mmCIF file of C-alpha atoms in Angstrom:
data_model
loop_
_atom_site.group_PDB
_atom_site.id
_atom_site.type_symbol
_atom_site.label_atom_id
_atom_site.label_comp_id
_atom_site.label_asym_id
_atom_site.label_seq_id
_atom_site.Cartn_x
_atom_site.Cartn_y
_atom_site.Cartn_z
ATOM 1 C CA MET B 1 9.532 -12.744 38.784
ATOM 2 C CA PRO B 2 9.337 -9.008 38.069
ATOM 3 C CA THR B 3 7.933 -6.977 40.914
ATOM 4 C CA SER B 4 8.029 -3.402 39.623
ATOM 5 C CA PHE B 5 5.174 -1.943 37.621
ATOM 6 C CA GLY B 6 6.746 1.154 36.068
ATOM 7 C CA LYS B 7 5.624 2.812 32.848
ATOM 8 C CA ARG B 8 8.152 0.833 30.794
ATOM 9 C CA ALA B 9 7.911 -2.452 32.673
ATOM 10 C CA ARG B 10 8.009 -5.561 30.417
ATOM 11 C CA THR B 11 8.657 -3.564 27.209
ATOM 12 C CA ARG B 12 12.080 -4.967 26.292
ATOM 13 C CA GLN B 13 10.895 -6.312 22.922
ATOM 14 C CA LYS B 14 8.061 -3.855 22.332
ATOM 15 C CA PHE B 15 10.244 -0.755 22.673
ATOM 16 C CA SER B 16 13.277 -2.096 20.810
ATOM 17 C CA LYS B 17 14.415 -0.947 17.383
ATOM 18 C CA ALA B 18 15.038 -3.297 14.484
ATOM 19 C CA PHE B 19 18.494 -4.566 13.601
ATOM 20 C CA ARG B 20 20.629 -1.758 12.086
ATOM 21 C CA ARG B 21 17.849 0.780 12.701
ATOM 22 C CA HIS B 22 19.196 2.197 15.980
ATOM 23 C CA GLY B 23 19.879 5.866 16.605
ATOM 24 C CA MET B 24 17.962 9.086 16.334
ATOM 25 C CA PRO B 25 15.078 9.524 13.853
ATOM 26 C CA ALA B 26 15.425 11.549 10.660
ATOM 27 C CA VAL B 27 14.397 15.207 10.654
ATOM 28 C CA SER B 28 11.749 14.452 8.023
ATOM 29 C CA ARG B 29 9.807 12.610 10.727
ATOM 30 C CA LEU B 30 9.203 15.933 12.494
ATOM 31 C CA LEU B 31 8.368 17.885 9.344
ATOM 32 C CA VAL B 32 5.232 15.892 8.491
ATOM 33 C CA ILE B 33 2.123 18.065 8.737
ATOM 34 C CA HIS B 34 -0.708 16.578 10.789
ATOM 35 C CA LYS B 35 -4.215 18.032 10.677
ATOM 36 C CA LYS B 36 -7.340 17.476 12.725
ATOM 37 C CA GLY B 37 -9.200 14.388 11.570
ATOM 38 C CA ASP B 38 -6.118 12.642 10.135
ATOM 39 C CA TYR B 39 -5.582 8.981 10.927
ATOM 40 C CA VAL B 40 -2.224 8.327 12.611
ATOM 41 C CA ASP B 41 -0.417 5.228 13.864
ATOM 42 C CA ILE B 42 1.184 5.488 17.286
ATOM 43 C CA VAL B 43 4.601 3.825 17.014
ATOM 44 C CA CYS B 44 6.876 4.504 19.983
ATOM 45 C CA ASP B 45 10.460 5.466 19.162
ATOM 46 C CA PRO B 46 12.588 4.137 22.048
ATOM 47 C CA SER B 47 15.485 6.492 21.295
ATOM 48 C CA ILE B 48 13.330 9.437 22.437
ATOM 49 C CA GLN B 49 11.731 9.156 25.868
ATOM 50 C CA LYS B 50 10.057 12.569 25.888
ATOM 51 C CA GLY B 51 6.390 12.489 24.976
ATOM 52 C CA MET B 52 6.332 8.694 24.671
ATOM 53 C CA PRO B 53 2.866 7.207 25.219
ATOM 54 C CA TYR B 54 2.139 4.291 27.517
ATOM 55 C CA SER B 55 3.011 0.882 26.041
ATOM 56 C CA TYR B 56 -0.664 -0.065 25.491
ATOM 57 C CA TYR B 57 -0.956 2.546 22.729
ATOM 58 C CA HIS B 58 2.069 1.275 20.766
ATOM 59 C CA GLY B 59 0.809 0.101 17.359
ATOM 60 C CA ARG B 60 -2.661 1.617 17.769
ATOM 61 C CA THR B 61 -4.379 3.788 15.175
ATOM 62 C CA GLY B 62 -6.263 6.914 16.177
ATOM 63 C CA ILE B 63 -7.647 10.207 14.935
ATOM 64 C CA VAL B 64 -5.908 13.545 15.518
ATOM 65 C CA PHE B 65 -8.086 15.879 17.595
ATOM 66 C CA ASN B 66 -5.502 18.506 18.582
ATOM 67 C CA VAL B 67 -2.268 19.818 17.081
ATOM 68 C CA THR B 68 0.389 21.678 19.070
ATOM 69 C CA GLN B 69 3.943 22.740 18.234
ATOM 70 C CA ARG B 70 5.685 19.504 19.167
ATOM 71 C CA ALA B 71 2.844 17.062 19.762
ATOM 72 C CA VAL B 72 -0.527 15.907 18.519
ATOM 73 C CA GLY B 73 -3.592 14.850 20.452
ATOM 74 C CA VAL B 74 -4.802 11.427 19.348
ATOM 75 C CA GLU B 75 -8.153 9.809 20.104
ATOM 76 C CA VAL B 76 -7.803 6.024 20.430
ATOM 77 C CA ASN B 77 -10.442 3.380 21.117
ATOM 78 C CA LYS B 78 -9.749 1.203 24.168
ATOM 79 C CA VAL B 79 -11.775 -1.817 25.259
ATOM 80 C CA VAL B 80 -12.496 -1.633 28.989
ATOM 81 C CA GLY B 81 -14.673 -4.445 30.272
ATOM 82 C CA ASN B 82 -17.661 -4.738 27.949
ATOM 83 C CA ARG B 83 -17.468 -1.265 26.417
ATOM 84 C CA VAL B 84 -15.240 0.788 24.128
ATOM 85 C CA ILE B 85 -13.892 4.052 25.530
ATOM 86 C CA LYS B 86 -12.394 6.845 23.431
ATOM 87 C CA LYS B 87 -9.125 7.759 25.136
ATOM 88 C CA ARG B 88 -7.495 11.105 24.353
ATOM 89 C CA ILE B 89 -3.716 11.209 24.668
ATOM 90 C CA HIS B 90 -1.049 13.675 23.597
ATOM 91 C CA VAL B 91 1.944 12.171 21.815
ATOM 92 C CA ARG B 92 5.080 13.869 20.525
ATOM 93 C CA LEU B 93 5.639 13.837 16.762
ATOM 94 C CA GLU B 94 8.545 11.367 17.027
ATOM 95 C CA HIS B 95 6.117 8.648 18.128
ATOM 96 C CA VAL B 96 3.472 9.240 15.438
ATOM 97 C CA ARG B 97 3.268 8.493 11.707
ATOM 98 C CA LYS B 98 0.549 8.994 9.118
ATOM 99 C CA SER B 99 -1.684 5.960 8.780
ATOM 100 C CA ARG B 100 -2.501 4.313 5.477
ATOM 101 C CA CYS B 101 -5.710 2.735 6.801
ATOM 102 C CA ASN B 102 -8.082 4.864 4.706
ATOM 103 C CA GLU B 103 -5.822 5.366 1.673
ATOM 104 C CA GLN B 104 -7.935 3.083 -0.533
ATOM 105 C CA PHE B 105 -11.151 4.790 0.606
ATOM 106 C CA LEU B 106 -9.820 8.267 -0.230
ATOM 107 C CA ARG B 107 -8.669 7.073 -3.658
ATOM 108 C CA ARG B 108 -12.127 5.626 -4.344
ATOM 109 C CA VAL B 109 -13.778 8.893 -3.273
ATOM 110 C CA LYS B 110 -11.619 10.847 -5.747
ATOM 111 C CA GLU B 111 -12.429 8.406 -8.566
ATOM 112 C CA ASN B 112 -16.157 8.576 -7.780
ATOM 113 C CA ASP B 113 -16.112 12.384 -7.706
ATOM 114 C CA ALA B 114 -14.345 12.498 -11.069
ATOM 115 C CA ALA B 115 -16.848 10.019 -12.541
ATOM 116 C CA HIS B 116 -19.790 12.033 -11.143
ATOM 117 C CA HIS B 117 -18.355 15.236 -12.618
ATOM 118 C CA GLU B 118 -17.927 13.694 -16.076
ATOM 119 C CA ALA B 119 -21.435 12.231 -15.975
ATOM 120 C CA HIS B 120 -22.860 15.590 -14.883
ATOM 121 C CA LEU B 121 -21.230 17.316 -17.862
ATOM 122 C CA LYS B 122 -22.791 14.726 -20.204
ATOM 123 C CA GLY B 123 -26.172 14.998 -18.457
ATOM 124 C CA GLU B 124 -26.217 11.377 -17.314
ATOM 125 C CA SER B 125 -26.645 9.690 -13.961
ATOM 126 C CA ILE B 126 -24.040 7.255 -12.744
ATOM 127 C CA LYS B 127 -23.996 4.525 -10.102
ATOM 128 C CA THR B 128 -20.805 4.321 -8.070
ATOM 129 C CA LYS B 129 -21.965 1.664 -5.632
ATOM 130 C CA ARG B 130 -19.555 -1.251 -5.516
ATOM 131 C CA GLN B 131 -20.963 -4.542 -6.771
ATOM 132 C CA VAL B 132 -20.320 -7.893 -5.158
ATOM 133 C CA GLU B 133 -17.988 -9.979 -7.300
ATOM 134 C CA GLY B 134 -20.276 -13.016 -7.299
ATOM 135 C CA PRO B 135 -19.476 -16.656 -8.025
ATOM 136 C CA LYS B 136 -16.992 -17.729 -10.674
ATOM 137 C CA PRO B 137 -18.452 -18.726 -14.059
ATOM 138 C CA GLY B 138 -19.053 -22.442 -14.678
ATOM 139 C CA CYS B 139 -16.706 -24.545 -16.769
ATOM 140 C CA PHE B 140 -16.354 -28.138 -17.971
ATOM 141 C CA VAL B 141 -13.466 -30.229 -16.702
ATOM 142 C CA SER B 142 -11.841 -32.073 -19.578
ATOM 143 C CA GLY B 143 -8.923 -34.474 -19.743
ATOM 144 C CA PRO B 144 -8.147 -38.179 -19.842
ATOM 145 C CA MET B 145 -10.155 -40.354 -17.477
ATOM 146 C CA GLU B 146 -8.198 -42.019 -14.671
ATOM 147 C CA VAL B 147 -9.383 -45.148 -12.917
ATOM 148 C CA LEU B 148 -8.288 -45.280 -9.301
ATOM 149 C CA GLU B 149 -7.686 -48.735 -7.831
ATOM 150 C CA PRO B 150 -6.262 -49.708 -4.469
ATOM 151 C CA ALA B 151 -2.714 -51.096 -4.486
ATOM 152 C CA PRO B 152 -2.611 -54.910 -4.142
ATOM 153 C CA PHE B 153 -1.860 -56.202 -0.653
ATOM 154 C CA VAL B 154 1.437 -58.094 -0.462
ATOM 155 C CA GLU B 155 2.574 -59.912 2.669
ATOM 156 C CA SER B 156 6.166 -59.110 3.500
ATOM 157 C CA TYR B 157 6.932 -61.884 6.016
#
C-alpha cells in the first residue's frame, strides 16, 4: 500500500506520454498566443516539471484570467462538497493548449452576424434562432408479408 501523499503520488498513468510521443515538446507549443477570456485545456506534459499543475487539474478546461511571460492564469471549476468553487491557478504554457469547446458556437456567431448584415442591407428582419429538428416524417412500410410460426417440437430421445 502506498503511504506517501506527494504532489505526484499515484500519477504513473496520468502523467505518462503516449507510445512514441516521448521527449520535449515542440517550440510551436510555446508560441501560441493566449488572451484573457480564452478557453484552454490543462494537459500536463510530464517531460517538463516546472509550472506543472496538481494532478486534479489534468484534463480540465478553464478560462484564462491572467497572462504572463511564461505562464497563464486559468480559472477552473471544482466541485467541493455540494458547491462549485472557481479555482484560480497559474500554469506554464507547456501544460496548456487552446480548447475547441466553443469552436462551433463561435462559427455560428460569425454566420449569424453575416446573415444579419445581409438582411440589414436588404431592409429585412431575420430570425437566427435554432429550430428543433422535430420528429421524422411518416412513411408506409411495404414488402412481402411474412407469416411467423413456431418451429415444430421434435423429441430427440
